[in-house]
Tab-separated table of C-alpha atoms in Angstrom:
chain	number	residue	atom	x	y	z
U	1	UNK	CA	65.894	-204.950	-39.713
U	2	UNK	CA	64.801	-205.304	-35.809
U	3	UNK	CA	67.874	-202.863	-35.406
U	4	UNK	CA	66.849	-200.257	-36.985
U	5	UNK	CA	62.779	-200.742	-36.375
U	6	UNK	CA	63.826	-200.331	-32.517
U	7	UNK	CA	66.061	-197.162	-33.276
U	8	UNK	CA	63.185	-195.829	-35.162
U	9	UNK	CA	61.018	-196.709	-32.259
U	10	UNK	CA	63.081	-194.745	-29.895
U	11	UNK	CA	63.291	-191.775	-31.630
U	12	UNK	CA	59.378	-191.841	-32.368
U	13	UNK	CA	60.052	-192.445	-36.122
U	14	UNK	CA	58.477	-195.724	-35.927
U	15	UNK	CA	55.012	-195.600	-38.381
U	16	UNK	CA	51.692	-196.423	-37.287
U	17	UNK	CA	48.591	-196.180	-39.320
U	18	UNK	CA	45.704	-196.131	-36.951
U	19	UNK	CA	42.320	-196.952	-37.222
U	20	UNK	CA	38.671	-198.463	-35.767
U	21	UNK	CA	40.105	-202.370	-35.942
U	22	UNK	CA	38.141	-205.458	-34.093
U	23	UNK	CA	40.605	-207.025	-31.745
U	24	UNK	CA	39.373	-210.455	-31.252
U	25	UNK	CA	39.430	-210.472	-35.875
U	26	UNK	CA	42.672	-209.788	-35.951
U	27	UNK	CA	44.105	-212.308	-33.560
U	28	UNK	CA	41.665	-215.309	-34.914
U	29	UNK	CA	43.152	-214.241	-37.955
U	30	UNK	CA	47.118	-213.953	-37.480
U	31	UNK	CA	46.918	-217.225	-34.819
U	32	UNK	CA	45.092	-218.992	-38.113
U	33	UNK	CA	48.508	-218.214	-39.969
U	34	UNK	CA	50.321	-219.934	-37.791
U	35	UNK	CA	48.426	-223.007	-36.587
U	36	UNK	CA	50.242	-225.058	-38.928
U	37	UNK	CA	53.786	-223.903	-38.516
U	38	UNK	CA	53.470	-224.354	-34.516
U	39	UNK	CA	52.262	-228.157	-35.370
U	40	UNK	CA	55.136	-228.611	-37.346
U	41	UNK	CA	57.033	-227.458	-34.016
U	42	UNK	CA	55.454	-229.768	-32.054
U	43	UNK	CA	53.044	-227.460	-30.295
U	44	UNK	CA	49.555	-228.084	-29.597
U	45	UNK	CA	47.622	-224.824	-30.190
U	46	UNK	CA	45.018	-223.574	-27.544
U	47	UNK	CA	42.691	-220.819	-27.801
U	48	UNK	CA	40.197	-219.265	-25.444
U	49	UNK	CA	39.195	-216.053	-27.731
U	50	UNK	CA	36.223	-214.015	-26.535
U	51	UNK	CA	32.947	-213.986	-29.165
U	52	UNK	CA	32.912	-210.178	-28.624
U	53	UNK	CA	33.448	-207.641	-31.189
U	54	UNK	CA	36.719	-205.468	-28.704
U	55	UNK	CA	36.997	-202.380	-30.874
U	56	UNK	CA	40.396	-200.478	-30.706
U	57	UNK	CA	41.949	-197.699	-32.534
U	58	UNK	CA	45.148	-199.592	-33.426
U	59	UNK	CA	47.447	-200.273	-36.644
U	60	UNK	CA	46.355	-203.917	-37.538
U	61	UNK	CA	50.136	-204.373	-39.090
U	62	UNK	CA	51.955	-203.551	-36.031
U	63	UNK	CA	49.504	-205.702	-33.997
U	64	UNK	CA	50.294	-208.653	-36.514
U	65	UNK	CA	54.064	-207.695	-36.178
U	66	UNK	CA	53.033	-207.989	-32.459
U	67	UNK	CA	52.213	-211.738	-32.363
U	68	UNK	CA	53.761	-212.910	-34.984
U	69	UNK	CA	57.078	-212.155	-32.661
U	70	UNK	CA	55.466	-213.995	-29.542
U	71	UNK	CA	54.321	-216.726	-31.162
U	72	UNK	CA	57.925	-217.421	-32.834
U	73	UNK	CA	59.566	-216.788	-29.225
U	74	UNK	CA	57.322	-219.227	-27.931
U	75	UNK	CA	58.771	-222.094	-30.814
U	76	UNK	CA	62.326	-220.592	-30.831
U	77	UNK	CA	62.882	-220.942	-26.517
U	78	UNK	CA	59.998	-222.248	-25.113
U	79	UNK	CA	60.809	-225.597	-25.754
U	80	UNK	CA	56.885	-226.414	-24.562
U	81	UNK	CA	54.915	-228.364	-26.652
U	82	UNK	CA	51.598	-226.540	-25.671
U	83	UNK	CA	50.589	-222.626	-26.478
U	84	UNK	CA	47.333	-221.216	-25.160
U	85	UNK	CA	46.147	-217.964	-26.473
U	86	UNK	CA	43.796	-216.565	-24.986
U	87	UNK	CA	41.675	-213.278	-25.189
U	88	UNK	CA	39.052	-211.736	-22.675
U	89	UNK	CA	37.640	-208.467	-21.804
U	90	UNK	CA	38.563	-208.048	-18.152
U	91	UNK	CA	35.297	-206.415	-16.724
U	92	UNK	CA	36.384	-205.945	-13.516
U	93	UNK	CA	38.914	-203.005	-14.193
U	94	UNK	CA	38.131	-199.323	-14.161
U	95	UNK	CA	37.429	-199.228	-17.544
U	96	UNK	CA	36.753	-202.620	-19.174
U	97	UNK	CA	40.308	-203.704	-20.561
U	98	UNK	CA	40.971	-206.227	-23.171
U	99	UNK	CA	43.836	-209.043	-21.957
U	100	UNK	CA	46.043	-211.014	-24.945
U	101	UNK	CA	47.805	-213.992	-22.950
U	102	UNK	CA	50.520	-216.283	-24.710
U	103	UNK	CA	51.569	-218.644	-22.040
U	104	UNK	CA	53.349	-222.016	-22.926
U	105	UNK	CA	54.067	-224.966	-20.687
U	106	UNK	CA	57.944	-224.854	-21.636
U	107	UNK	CA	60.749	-224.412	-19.250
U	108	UNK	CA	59.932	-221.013	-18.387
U	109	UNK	CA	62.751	-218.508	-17.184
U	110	UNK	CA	63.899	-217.442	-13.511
U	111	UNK	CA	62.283	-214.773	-11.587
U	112	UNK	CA	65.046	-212.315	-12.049
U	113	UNK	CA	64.453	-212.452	-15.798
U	114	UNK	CA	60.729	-211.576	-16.285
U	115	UNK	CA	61.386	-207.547	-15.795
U	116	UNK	CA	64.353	-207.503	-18.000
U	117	UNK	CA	62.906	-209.688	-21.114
U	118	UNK	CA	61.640	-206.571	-22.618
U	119	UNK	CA	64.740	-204.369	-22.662
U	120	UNK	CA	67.513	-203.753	-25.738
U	121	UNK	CA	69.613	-206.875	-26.580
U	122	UNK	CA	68.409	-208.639	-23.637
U	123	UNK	CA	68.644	-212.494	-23.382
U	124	UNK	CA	68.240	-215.416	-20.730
U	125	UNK	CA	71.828	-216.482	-20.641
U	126	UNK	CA	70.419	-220.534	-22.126
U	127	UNK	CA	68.805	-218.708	-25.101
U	128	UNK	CA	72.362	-217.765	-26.573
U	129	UNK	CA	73.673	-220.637	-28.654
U	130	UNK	CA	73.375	-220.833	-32.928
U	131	UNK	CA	70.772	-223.150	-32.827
U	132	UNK	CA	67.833	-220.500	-31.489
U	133	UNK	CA	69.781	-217.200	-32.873
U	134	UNK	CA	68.155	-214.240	-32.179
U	135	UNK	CA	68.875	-210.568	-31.737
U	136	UNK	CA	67.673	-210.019	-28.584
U	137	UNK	CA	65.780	-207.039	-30.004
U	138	UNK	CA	62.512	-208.974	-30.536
U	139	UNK	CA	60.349	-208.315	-27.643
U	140	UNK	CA	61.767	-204.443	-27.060
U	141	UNK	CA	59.714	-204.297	-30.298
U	142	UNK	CA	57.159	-205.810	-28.841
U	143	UNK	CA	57.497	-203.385	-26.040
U	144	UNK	CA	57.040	-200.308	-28.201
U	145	UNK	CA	54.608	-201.676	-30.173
U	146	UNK	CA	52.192	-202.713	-27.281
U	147	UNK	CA	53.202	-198.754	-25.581
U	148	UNK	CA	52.322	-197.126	-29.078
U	149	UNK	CA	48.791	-198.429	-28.732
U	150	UNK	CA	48.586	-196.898	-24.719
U	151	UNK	CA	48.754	-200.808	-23.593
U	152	UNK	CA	51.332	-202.873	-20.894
U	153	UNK	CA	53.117	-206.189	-21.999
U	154	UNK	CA	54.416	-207.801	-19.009
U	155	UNK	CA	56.187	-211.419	-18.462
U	156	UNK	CA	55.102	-213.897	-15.926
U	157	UNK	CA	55.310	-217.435	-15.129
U	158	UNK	CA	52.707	-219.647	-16.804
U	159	UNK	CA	49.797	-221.795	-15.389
U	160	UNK	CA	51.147	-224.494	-17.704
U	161	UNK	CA	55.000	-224.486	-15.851
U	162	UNK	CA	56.645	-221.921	-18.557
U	163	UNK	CA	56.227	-218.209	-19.659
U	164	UNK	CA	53.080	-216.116	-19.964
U	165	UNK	CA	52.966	-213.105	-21.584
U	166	UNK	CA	50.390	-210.996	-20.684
U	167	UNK	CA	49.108	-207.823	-22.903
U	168	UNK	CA	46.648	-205.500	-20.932
């Protein structure tokens, strides 16, 4: 299924259904889903979501698709046992931009990873074993997804010791 969602992302067949959404709803929302299942991980769940009303034009499903995939990166690999999500309008920018940040306090990944993490089939050479799985195809979704909505997604180390990923 990720497969062929990324080959239909790279020929432009991949569907979006765009509309006036609130930002900061929709995360509070899909993080809710998941509070639970990253407990039963063993991962405390932080958030830091802004009280303002961010209004995009986005498709709410691919944005769902969006962090539903970072939040289950951050259980399959991370090995942390902390997430903090956070959400803030960055006011100091040209325009005012909204920043998503998923950082975990995991073992993070080396320097020569963080530009590649978002490319076809890519994986950090530990991540390959049966026990984690994975296609590799994951966060190239996430890629397209986040580019689809005129955004960046970029990978950095973490405040907490692991992986941030940043969404501007």
């Amino acid at each position: 299924d990720d497969l062929q969602q990324l080959t239909c992302a790279d020929i432009g067949g991949m569907r979006y259904r765009k509309q006036h959404e609130d930002l900061t709803e929709i995360l509070q929302s899909e993080v809710g889903k998941y509070r639970s299942y990253l407990s039963d991980a063993g991962m405390k769940l932080n958030l830091a979501i802004t009280d303002e009303n961010i209004t995009i034009h986005a498709d709410k499903t691919r944005l769902y698709q969006l962090f539903e995939n970072l939040i289950n990166n951050a259980i399959k690999y991370s090995r942390g046992t902390e997430l903090n999500i956070s959400l803030r309008i960055d006011k100091e920018a040209a325009e005012p931009l909204a920043l998503i940040t998923f950082e975990d306090n995991g073992t993070g990944i080396d320097d020569i990873h963080l530009d590649n993490l978002f490319e076809h089939l890519y994986r950090v050479e530990n991540s390959r074993n049966r026990k984690t799985g994975g296609s590799g195809l994951g966060l190239s979704i996430c890629r397209h997804i986040v580019t689809a909505h005129q955004g960046e997604i970029l990978a950095e180390h973490s405040s907490l010791g692991g992986l941030a990923i940043v969404i501007k």
